[in-house]
Coordinates of C-alpha atoms in Angstrom, one line a residue:
Chain J
M1149 CA -50.4 39.8 70.2
T1150 CA -50.6 43.1 72.5
E1151 CA -51.8 46.0 71.1
E1152 CA -51.9 49.2 73.1
I1153 CA -54.0 52.4 71.8
I1154 CA -54.4 56.0 72.8
I1155 CA -57.6 57.7 71.3
A1156 CA -57.6 61.5 72.1
G1157 CA -59.8 64.5 71.3
F1158 CA -62.6 66.7 72.2
G1159 CA -65.1 65.6 74.7
G1160 CA -68.3 64.7 72.7
Q1161 CA -66.4 63.4 69.6
G1162 CA -67.3 59.9 70.8
V1163 CA -63.7 59.0 71.9
L1164 CA -64.6 57.1 75.0
S1165 CA -67.3 55.0 72.9
M1166 CA -64.8 54.6 70.2
G1167 CA -62.5 52.8 72.6
K1168 CA -65.6 50.9 74.1
I1169 CA -66.5 49.3 70.6
I1170 CA -63.0 48.3 70.3
A1171 CA -62.8 46.8 73.5
Y1172 CA -66.2 44.9 73.5
S1173 CA -65.2 43.5 70.1
G1174 CA -61.9 42.5 71.6
I1175 CA -64.0 40.4 74.0
M1176 CA -65.9 39.0 71.4
E1177 CA -62.7 37.7 69.9
N1178 CA -61.6 36.0 73.2
K1179 CA -59.0 38.7 74.2
E1180 CA -58.4 40.4 77.1
V1181 CA -59.1 44.0 77.5
T1182 CA -58.6 47.2 79.3
W1183 CA -60.4 50.6 78.6
F1184 CA -59.0 53.3 80.7
P1185 CA -60.4 56.9 80.5
S1186 CA -59.4 60.3 81.6
Y1187 CA -62.3 61.2 84.0
G1188 CA -63.3 64.3 85.4
P1189 CA -63.7 67.9 84.1
E1190 CA -62.9 66.6 80.8
M1191 CA -66.1 65.2 80.3
R1192 CA -67.6 68.5 80.2
G1193 CA -65.9 70.0 77.3
G1194 CA -62.1 70.2 76.7
T1195 CA -59.9 67.0 75.8
A1196 CA -60.8 63.4 76.6
N1197 CA -58.9 60.5 75.9
V1198 CA -59.0 56.7 76.6
T1199 CA -56.3 54.1 76.6
V1200 CA -57.4 50.8 75.1
V1201 CA -55.2 47.6 75.5
V1202 CA -56.2 44.3 73.3
S1203 CA -54.1 41.4 74.2
D1204 CA -54.0 37.6 73.9
D1205 CA -52.3 37.5 77.4
R1206 CA -53.1 39.2 81.0
I1207 CA -52.9 42.9 80.7
S1208 CA -50.4 44.4 82.8
S1209 CA -50.6 48.4 83.2
P1210 CA -53.8 50.2 82.1
V1211 CA -51.3 53.2 82.1
I1212 CA -49.0 53.3 79.4
Q1213 CA -46.5 56.0 78.0
E1214 CA -45.9 54.8 74.6
F1215 CA -48.4 53.3 72.3
D1216 CA -48.6 51.2 69.2
T1217 CA -51.1 53.2 68.0
A1218 CA -52.4 56.7 68.5
I1219 CA -55.8 57.9 66.9
I1220 CA -55.7 61.8 67.4
L1221 CA -58.8 64.0 66.6
N1222 CA -57.6 67.4 67.8
Q1223 CA -54.8 69.8 67.9
Q1224 CA -54.2 69.5 71.8
S1225 CA -54.1 65.7 71.7
M1226 CA -51.6 66.1 68.6
D1227 CA -49.2 67.9 70.6
K1228 CA -49.4 65.9 73.8
F1229 CA -49.6 62.0 72.0
E1230 CA -47.7 62.5 68.5
K1231 CA -44.4 62.0 70.7
A1232 CA -46.0 59.1 72.6
V1233 CA -46.1 56.8 69.6
K1234 CA -43.4 54.0 69.6
P1235 CA -41.1 54.2 67.2
G1236 CA -42.5 52.0 64.2
G1237 CA -45.9 52.5 65.7
T1238 CA -48.8 54.1 63.9
L1239 CA -50.5 57.5 64.0
I1240 CA -54.1 58.1 62.7
Y1241 CA -55.6 61.5 62.9
D1242 CA -58.5 63.4 61.3
P1243 CA -57.2 66.8 59.6
N1244 CA -60.3 68.8 60.5
G1245 CA -59.0 71.3 63.1
I1246 CA -55.5 70.1 62.7
L1247 CA -53.0 73.3 62.2
R1248 CA -49.8 71.4 62.7
P1249 CA -50.0 67.9 60.9
P1250 CA -47.7 65.2 62.3
A1251 CA -44.2 65.7 61.3
R1252 CA -42.3 62.2 62.6
T1253 CA -40.5 60.2 60.0
D1254 CA -39.9 57.0 62.2
I1255 CA -43.6 56.1 62.5
N1256 CA -46.4 55.1 59.9
I1257 CA -48.9 58.1 59.5
Y1258 CA -52.6 57.7 58.2
K1259 CA -55.2 60.5 57.6
V1260 CA -58.7 60.0 57.6
E1261 CA -61.5 62.7 56.4
G1262 CA -63.8 61.5 59.1
T1263 CA -65.7 64.8 60.0
R1264 CA -66.1 65.6 56.3
T1265 CA -67.2 62.1 55.5
A1266 CA -69.7 62.2 58.2
I1267 CA -71.3 65.2 57.0
E1268 CA -71.5 63.9 53.5
M1269 CA -73.2 60.7 54.8
G1270 CA -75.7 63.3 56.4
N1271 CA -75.0 62.0 60.2
P1272 CA -72.2 63.8 61.9
K1273 CA -72.7 61.4 64.7
V1274 CA -71.1 58.2 62.7
F1275 CA -67.6 60.1 62.7
N1276 CA -66.2 58.1 65.3
M1277 CA -67.2 54.6 63.6
I1278 CA -65.7 56.1 60.4
V1279 CA -62.4 56.6 62.5
V1280 CA -62.7 53.1 63.7
G1281 CA -63.2 51.5 60.3
S1282 CA -59.9 53.4 59.1
Y1283 CA -58.4 52.0 62.5
L1284 CA -59.2 48.5 61.7
K1285 CA -58.1 48.8 57.9
V1286 CA -54.7 49.9 59.4
K1287 CA -54.5 47.5 62.0
P1288 CA -56.7 44.5 61.3
I1289 CA -56.7 42.9 65.0
L1290 CA -60.3 42.3 65.2
S1291 CA -62.7 40.8 62.5
L1292 CA -65.5 42.8 61.4
A1293 CA -68.2 39.9 62.5
N1294 CA -66.9 40.4 66.0
V1295 CA -67.2 44.3 65.9
E1296 CA -70.9 43.8 65.0
K1297 CA -71.0 41.6 67.8
G1298 CA -69.5 44.1 69.8
L1299 CA -71.7 46.9 68.6
E1300 CA -74.8 44.7 69.6
K1301 CA -73.2 44.2 73.1
S1302 CA -72.3 47.8 73.9
L1303 CA -75.4 49.6 72.6
P1304 CA -78.5 49.3 74.3
P1305 CA -81.3 47.4 72.2
R1306 CA -83.1 50.7 71.6
Y1307 CA -80.3 51.7 69.3
H1308 CA -79.6 48.3 67.7
K1309 CA -81.7 49.8 64.7
L1310 CA -78.6 52.2 63.9
I1311 CA -76.0 49.1 64.0
P1312 CA -76.2 49.0 60.1
L1313 CA -75.7 52.7 59.8
N1314 CA -72.6 52.2 62.0
L1315 CA -71.3 49.2 60.1
K1316 CA -71.7 51.4 56.9
A1317 CA -69.7 54.1 58.5
I1318 CA -67.1 51.7 59.6
E1319 CA -66.8 50.4 55.8
K1320 CA -66.7 53.8 54.7
G1321 CA -63.8 54.5 57.0
Q1322 CA -61.8 51.7 55.7
E1323 CA -62.2 53.0 52.1
I1324 CA -61.1 56.7 52.8
V1325 CA -58.2 56.0 55.0
E1326 CA -55.1 57.4 53.2
K1327 CA -51.5 56.7 54.0
V1328 CA -49.4 60.0 54.4
G1329 CA -46.0 58.9 55.9
E1330 CA -44.1 55.9 56.1
V1331 CA -41.3 54.5 58.1
Chain S
M1089 CA -68.5 29.9 82.7
G1090 CA -70.6 32.9 83.9
E1091 CA -71.6 35.8 81.8
L1092 CA -68.8 38.0 80.2
R1093 CA -69.2 41.7 80.0
L1094 CA -67.2 44.9 79.6
M1095 CA -67.7 46.7 82.7
K1096 CA -66.1 49.6 85.1
G1097 CA -64.8 48.6 88.3
N1098 CA -67.5 50.5 89.8
E1099 CA -70.6 49.2 88.1
V1100 CA -69.1 45.8 88.9
L1101 CA -69.3 46.4 92.6
A1102 CA -73.0 47.0 92.1
E1103 CA -73.5 44.1 90.0
A1104 CA -71.5 41.7 92.4
A1105 CA -73.5 42.9 95.6
I1106 CA -76.8 41.9 93.8
R1107 CA -75.5 38.8 92.6
C1108 CA -73.8 37.6 96.0
G1109 CA -77.2 38.0 97.8
C1110 CA -76.5 41.5 99.4
D1111 CA -79.5 42.7 101.3
G1112 CA -78.9 46.6 101.5
Y1113 CA -76.7 49.3 100.3
F1114 CA -76.6 52.6 102.1
G1115 CA -74.5 55.3 100.6
Y1116 CA -73.9 58.9 99.5
P1117 CA -72.4 59.8 96.4
I1118 CA -68.9 61.2 95.7
T1119 CA -66.6 61.0 92.8
P1120 CA -65.0 58.6 91.6
Q1121 CA -67.4 56.1 93.1
S1122 CA -70.7 57.2 92.3
E1123 CA -71.5 54.8 89.6
V1124 CA -71.9 52.1 92.7
M1125 CA -75.0 53.5 93.7
E1126 CA -75.9 54.7 90.1
T1127 CA -75.7 51.3 88.8
L1128 CA -77.7 50.0 91.9
M1129 CA -80.4 52.6 91.5
A1130 CA -80.7 51.7 87.7
R1131 CA -80.5 48.0 88.2
Q1132 CA -83.5 48.4 90.8
P1133 CA -82.4 45.2 92.7
W1134 CA -85.3 45.6 95.1
E1135 CA -87.6 44.6 92.3
E1136 CA -85.6 41.6 91.6
T1137 CA -84.2 40.5 95.0
G1138 CA -85.5 42.5 97.8
M1139 CA -82.3 44.3 98.3
V1140 CA -82.7 47.7 99.6
V1141 CA -80.9 50.7 97.9
L1142 CA -80.9 54.0 99.8
Q1143 CA -79.3 57.3 99.4
A1144 CA -78.8 58.5 102.9
E1145 CA -78.6 62.2 103.6
S1146 CA -74.6 61.9 104.4
E1147 CA -72.1 59.6 104.9
V1148 CA -72.4 59.6 108.6
A1149 CA -76.0 58.7 108.3
A1150 CA -75.2 56.0 105.8
I1151 CA -72.6 54.3 108.0
N1152 CA -74.9 54.3 110.9
M1153 CA -77.7 52.9 108.7
I1154 CA -75.0 50.0 107.9
Y1155 CA -74.5 49.8 111.7
G1156 CA -78.1 49.2 112.5
A1157 CA -78.9 46.6 109.6
A1158 CA -75.6 44.8 110.4
A1159 CA -76.8 44.2 113.9
T1160 CA -79.9 42.0 112.4
G1161 CA -77.3 40.0 110.8
K1162 CA -78.3 41.1 107.1
K1163 CA -75.5 41.3 104.4
V1164 CA -75.1 44.9 104.1
M1165 CA -72.5 47.5 102.3
T1166 CA -71.8 50.9 101.8
S1167 CA -69.1 52.7 99.3
S1168 CA -67.4 56.0 99.1
S1169 CA -64.2 57.6 98.4
S1170 CA -61.6 59.0 100.8
P1171 CA -63.1 62.2 102.3
G1172 CA -66.3 60.4 102.7
I1173 CA -64.6 57.3 104.3
S1174 CA -63.1 59.7 106.8
L1175 CA -66.7 60.9 107.7
M1176 CA -67.7 57.2 108.3
S1177 CA -64.7 56.7 110.6
E1178 CA -66.3 56.9 113.7
G1179 CA -69.3 54.4 112.7
I1180 CA -66.7 52.0 111.3
S1181 CA -65.0 52.0 114.8
Y1182 CA -68.6 51.4 116.6
I1183 CA -69.4 48.6 114.1
A1184 CA -65.7 47.0 114.8
G1185 CA -66.5 47.3 118.4
S1186 CA -70.1 45.7 118.4
E1187 CA -68.2 43.1 116.2
L1188 CA -70.6 43.4 113.3
P1189 CA -70.1 42.1 109.5
C1190 CA -70.4 44.5 106.6
L1191 CA -68.7 45.6 103.5
I1192 CA -67.4 49.1 103.2
I1193 CA -65.8 50.1 100.0
N1194 CA -63.2 52.8 99.6
V1195 CA -62.7 54.2 95.8
Q1196 CA -59.7 56.2 96.9
R1197 CA -58.9 59.5 95.6
G1198 CA -56.0 61.9 96.3
G1199 CA -56.0 63.8 99.6
P1200 CA -55.4 65.1 102.1
G1201 CA -58.6 67.2 102.5
L1202 CA -60.9 67.3 99.5
G1203 CA -57.8 66.7 97.6
T1204 CA -58.7 65.6 94.0
I1205 CA -61.0 63.3 91.9
Q1206 CA -57.9 61.2 90.7
P1207 CA -56.6 58.0 91.8
S1208 CA -54.6 57.3 95.0
Q1209 CA -53.5 55.0 97.4
A1210 CA -52.9 57.4 100.5
D1211 CA -55.7 55.9 102.6
Y1212 CA -53.3 52.8 103.3
F1213 CA -52.9 53.7 106.8
Q1214 CA -56.6 54.9 107.5
A1215 CA -57.8 51.5 106.1
V1216 CA -55.1 48.9 107.7
K1217 CA -54.1 51.2 111.0
G1218 CA -57.5 52.3 112.2
G1219 CA -58.9 55.6 110.9
G1220 CA -61.6 55.3 113.5
H1221 CA -60.5 55.2 117.2
G1222 CA -59.5 52.2 119.5
D1223 CA -57.6 48.8 118.8
Y1224 CA -59.7 47.7 116.0
K1225 CA -58.9 46.0 112.6
L1226 CA -60.6 46.0 109.3
I1227 CA -60.3 42.9 106.9
V1228 CA -58.8 44.9 103.9
L1229 CA -58.9 43.4 100.4
A1230 CA -57.1 45.1 97.4
P1231 CA -58.4 44.3 94.1
S1232 CA -56.0 45.2 91.1
S1233 CA -58.7 44.5 88.3
V1234 CA -62.3 44.4 87.5
Q1235 CA -62.6 40.8 87.7
E1236 CA -61.2 41.1 91.4
M1237 CA -63.8 44.0 91.9
N1238 CA -66.3 41.5 91.1
D1239 CA -64.8 38.5 93.2
F1240 CA -63.8 40.3 96.3
V1241 CA -67.5 41.4 96.9
D1242 CA -68.3 38.1 97.9
L1243 CA -65.2 37.2 99.3
A1244 CA -65.5 40.2 101.7
F1245 CA -68.9 39.4 102.9
E1246 CA -67.7 35.6 103.7
L1247 CA -64.8 36.9 105.5
A1248 CA -66.8 39.4 107.4
F1249 CA -69.5 36.9 108.5
K1250 CA -66.5 34.4 109.3
Y1251 CA -65.0 36.7 111.9
R1252 CA -67.9 38.9 112.8
N1253 CA -65.9 42.0 111.7
P1254 CA -66.0 44.7 109.0
A1255 CA -64.3 44.1 105.8
M1256 CA -63.3 46.8 103.4
I1257 CA -62.4 46.6 99.7
L1258 CA -59.5 49.4 99.2
T1259 CA -59.6 50.3 95.7
D1260 CA -58.9 53.6 93.7
G1261 CA -60.4 55.9 91.1
A1262 CA -58.3 54.0 88.4
I1263 CA -60.0 50.8 88.9
G1264 CA -63.2 52.1 89.5
Q1265 CA -63.4 53.9 86.5
M1266 CA -61.7 51.5 84.2
M1267 CA -63.5 48.9 82.1
E1268 CA -62.2 45.5 81.5
K1269 CA -63.7 41.9 80.9
V1270 CA -65.2 40.4 83.8
E1271 CA -66.8 37.2 84.3
L1272 CA -69.9 37.8 86.5
A1273 CA -70.8 35.4 89.1
D1274 CA -74.0 33.4 89.2
F1275 CA -76.9 34.7 91.3
K1276 CA -77.1 33.4 94.7
P1277 CA -80.1 34.1 96.4
R1278 CA -80.3 36.3 99.8
W1279 CA -80.8 34.6 102.9
T1280 CA -84.0 33.6 104.1
N1281 CA -85.1 34.6 107.6
D1282 CA -84.5 31.0 108.5
E1283 CA -81.0 30.8 107.3
L1284 CA -80.1 34.2 108.6
I1285 CA -81.3 32.9 112.1
E1286 CA -79.4 29.6 111.5
K1287 CA -76.3 31.4 110.6
C1288 CA -76.2 34.6 112.7
G1289 CA -79.3 33.8 115.5
S1290 CA -76.6 33.5 118.4
W1291 CA -75.6 37.1 118.1
A1292 CA -78.0 39.0 115.8
T1293 CA -81.1 40.9 116.9
T1294 CA -83.4 38.8 114.8
G1295 CA -86.3 38.5 117.3
K1296 CA -86.1 37.0 120.6
P1297 CA -87.7 33.5 121.1
A1298 CA -88.8 32.7 124.5
G1299 CA -86.3 31.1 126.7
R1300 CA -83.2 32.6 125.1
K1301 CA -81.2 35.4 126.5
P1302 CA -81.3 38.7 124.6
N1303 CA -78.7 39.4 122.1
I1304 CA -77.2 43.0 122.8
I1305 CA -75.4 44.9 120.2
T1306 CA -73.3 47.4 121.5
S1307 CA -69.8 48.7 121.7
L1308 CA -70.3 50.3 125.3
E1309 CA -68.8 48.5 128.4
M1310 CA -68.5 50.8 131.4
D1311 CA -66.7 47.9 133.4
S1312 CA -63.0 48.1 132.5
A1313 CA -62.5 44.8 133.2
K1314 CA -65.0 43.3 130.9
M1315 CA -64.0 46.1 128.4
E1316 CA -60.4 44.6 128.4
A1317 CA -61.8 41.1 128.1
N1318 CA -63.6 42.4 125.1
N1319 CA -60.5 43.7 123.6
K1320 CA -58.6 40.6 124.4
R1321 CA -61.5 38.8 122.4
F1322 CA -60.9 41.1 119.5
Q1323 CA -57.2 40.7 119.5
E1324 CA -57.5 36.8 119.5
K1325 CA -59.8 37.2 116.4
Y1326 CA -57.1 39.4 114.8
R1327 CA -54.4 37.0 115.3
K1328 CA -56.4 34.4 114.0
M1329 CA -56.9 36.5 110.7
E1330 CA -53.1 37.0 110.6
E1331 CA -52.9 33.2 110.6
E1332 CA -55.2 32.1 108.5
E1333 CA -56.4 35.0 105.8
P1334 CA -53.2 36.6 104.3
R1335 CA -53.4 36.4 100.6
Y1336 CA -50.9 37.7 98.0
E1337 CA -49.9 37.1 94.6
A1338 CA -46.1 36.4 93.6
L1339 CA -44.9 37.2 90.1
M1340 CA -41.4 36.1 88.6
C1341 CA -40.4 36.0 92.2
D1342 CA -38.7 32.4 92.0
D1343 CA -35.0 33.6 90.6
A1344 CA -35.8 37.4 91.6
E1345 CA -32.9 39.3 93.1
Y1346 CA -35.0 42.3 93.5
V1347 CA -38.7 42.5 94.5
I1348 CA -41.2 45.2 94.0
V1349 CA -44.1 45.2 96.3
A1350 CA -47.4 47.0 95.2
F1351 CA -51.1 46.3 95.6
G1352 CA -54.1 47.6 93.2
T1353 CA -53.6 50.0 90.5
S1354 CA -50.0 50.4 91.3
S1355 CA -49.1 46.7 91.0
R1356 CA -50.5 46.6 87.5
V1357 CA -48.1 49.6 86.5
C1358 CA -45.3 47.5 88.2
Q1359 CA -46.4 44.2 86.5
K1360 CA -45.2 46.0 83.2
A1361 CA -42.4 47.6 85.1
I1362 CA -41.0 44.0 85.9
E1363 CA -41.3 43.1 82.1
L1364 CA -39.5 46.2 80.7
A1365 CA -36.7 45.5 83.5
R1366 CA -36.4 41.8 82.8
A1367 CA -36.0 42.8 79.2
K1368 CA -33.0 44.8 80.2
G1369 CA -31.6 41.8 82.1
V1370 CA -32.6 42.8 85.8
K1371 CA -34.2 39.8 87.7
V1372 CA -36.9 41.6 89.4
G1373 CA -40.2 40.1 90.5
L1374 CA -43.2 41.5 91.9
L1375 CA -45.3 40.7 95.3
R1376 CA -48.9 41.8 95.2
P1377 CA -50.5 41.8 98.7
I1378 CA -54.1 40.9 98.3
T1379 CA -54.8 41.4 102.0
L1380 CA -53.6 44.9 103.2
Y1381 CA -54.6 43.6 106.7
P1382 CA -53.7 40.9 107.3
F1383 CA -50.5 41.9 105.7
P1384 CA -48.7 38.9 103.9
K1385 CA -45.8 39.3 106.5
K1386 CA -44.5 35.6 106.1
A1387 CA -44.1 35.7 102.3
I1388 CA -42.3 39.2 102.5
A1389 CA -40.0 37.5 105.5
E1390 CA -39.3 34.5 103.3
L1391 CA -38.2 36.4 100.3
S1392 CA -36.0 38.7 102.4
C1393 CA -33.7 35.9 103.1
R1394 CA -33.2 35.1 99.3
I1395 CA -33.2 38.5 97.3
K1396 CA -30.9 41.6 97.7
G1397 CA -33.9 44.4 98.4
F1398 CA -37.4 45.6 98.0
L1399 CA -38.9 48.5 96.5
S1400 CA -42.5 49.6 97.8
V1401 CA -44.1 51.6 94.8
E1402 CA -47.4 53.3 96.0
M1403 CA -49.5 56.0 95.1
S1404 CA -48.7 57.7 98.4
A1405 CA -45.7 59.2 100.2
G1406 CA -45.0 55.7 101.5
Q1407 CA -47.4 53.8 104.2
M1408 CA -47.4 50.1 103.0
I1409 CA -43.4 50.3 103.1
E1410 CA -43.7 50.5 107.1
D1411 CA -45.4 46.8 106.9
I1412 CA -42.8 45.7 104.6
K1413 CA -40.0 46.9 106.9
L1414 CA -41.8 45.4 109.9
S1415 CA -41.9 42.0 108.0
V1416 CA -38.4 42.1 107.0
F1417 CA -37.3 42.9 110.5
E1418 CA -39.4 40.3 112.0
G1419 CA -38.2 37.8 109.4
G1420 CA -34.6 38.5 110.7
C1421 CA -32.7 38.6 107.3
I1422 CA -32.4 42.6 106.7
V1423 CA -32.2 43.6 103.2
P1424 CA -32.7 47.5 102.0
V1425 CA -36.4 48.6 101.6
K1426 CA -36.6 51.3 99.3
F1427 CA -39.5 53.5 97.9
F1428 CA -41.0 54.8 95.0
G1429 CA -44.3 56.9 94.9
R1430 CA -46.3 59.7 93.0
L1431 CA -48.6 61.8 94.9
G1432 CA -51.7 63.8 94.7
G1433 CA -53.8 61.6 92.3
I1434 CA -51.0 61.0 89.8
I1435 CA -50.5 57.3 89.0
P1436 CA -46.8 56.1 88.4
S1437 CA -45.4 55.1 85.0
P1438 CA -43.8 51.6 84.2
G1439 CA -40.7 53.7 83.1
E1440 CA -40.4 55.8 86.3
V1441 CA -40.8 52.4 88.4
V1442 CA -37.8 50.8 86.5
K1443 CA -35.9 54.0 86.8
A1444 CA -36.4 53.9 90.5
L1445 CA -35.4 50.5 90.7
E1446 CA -32.2 51.1 88.7
E1447 CA -31.6 54.3 90.9
N1448 CA -32.1 52.5 94.4
F1449 CA -30.0 49.2 93.5
L1450 CA -28.0 48.9 90.4
K1451 CA -26.3 52.1 90.3
G1452 CA -22.8 52.8 91.8

């Protein structure tokens, strides 16, 4: 199994931490992982993206042109990465702020109302964990038990009290994800 | 099995330094390697192992602090990125000329000048051919994963002390900023004073006991005959390194008709490229130099007698290709050596590499 993922959105949306949690959970599942961020001025606003590879085997390139899955959280990233999904691959997006929804017919497309749901849950910060939940529903490459372990590892101990809330957000994400396009 | 973590290459360099018993780090921040010093400062190893971590006022000051500390036989290191390494080059030449062990890390970014903060491999010449003045060589290690960033810190110190020569880890912003699974090394204590005197007492300034001649550390020798003798000694040392230390990894080279040569980040891209090319039926392998100096000349020469051509893939305008051509020439089986590279902070994609392979070797 090798899963090559791009997560792309605005700086500050938690794009890099989503990737980190997926990567750490992969380690908990004895997988090889690579997390390769865009770095530089993006961190200070603008778009941010991270490539995550989770595999049973040694990982070759951290730099990838075509992805198994794209998780897209703003319009700029949609413009850039919709076309980078492999035929037959998966695109997951949050419609908030998306003016031109994905139009490809050769990939599976899922919509997750992450931003709205996070606000309904009373904590906009859990937005990215909702999206992680949706991703794991669509692509169950990692067990939830290992995601919980991954959260424990990737969050400093002072934030461990927030783990239950994050797990709840993951569950919510699994519930609300809806398929909007199929190969 | 050691502790498993998800870490950035830069963070791992710092952690590995603490764990391998490093005595001191002196540096000055620069993107894309500032996490090395940030991690050290956050870890506060002076509380744990007594390791000194100091932010100098400039790269020039940092490398001269390394010079001074290395003269006492301590395990010391610095890290910087391309423009900062240029500033350090004078000091590096002095350290090599004084035959002192130390570790210098270059997390390369695109140049020349201030260039860009994105990854590059355009400091290959600077690392393996000189950079500073005079006939000197650095031992240059090129990690291609976060795990190797961990492993090569200890290895670099080992080689530096074995040869009393500065060692360099030549990496780039991609591996520095990338996170991967890493198995951390177990803690090794720093050398005690007695251990240090036992290992380095014959040359280091450890405090002169009565009856011993003073150990003098200098690169200056006004008598040219003596200076020539010094240089000959250095050259002997470099020949010994060339004989004993070349390291490389060969992937799918056994039945290969073509071989891509690439190190560090570009070797990762090429690993994917050979998978893609093999899926198309092209018999291609990858030779990844791990030591850039000493360069794995013999491995290249041997391959040249049973393949149809090499493709050097670099994040530069073509620097390592010169060493590949020399290796092929010295081996005597002349085959074409072609080049593909991206410049200025751009990482080539696996697809581009396959295309370059096809254009250079398979068309017409």
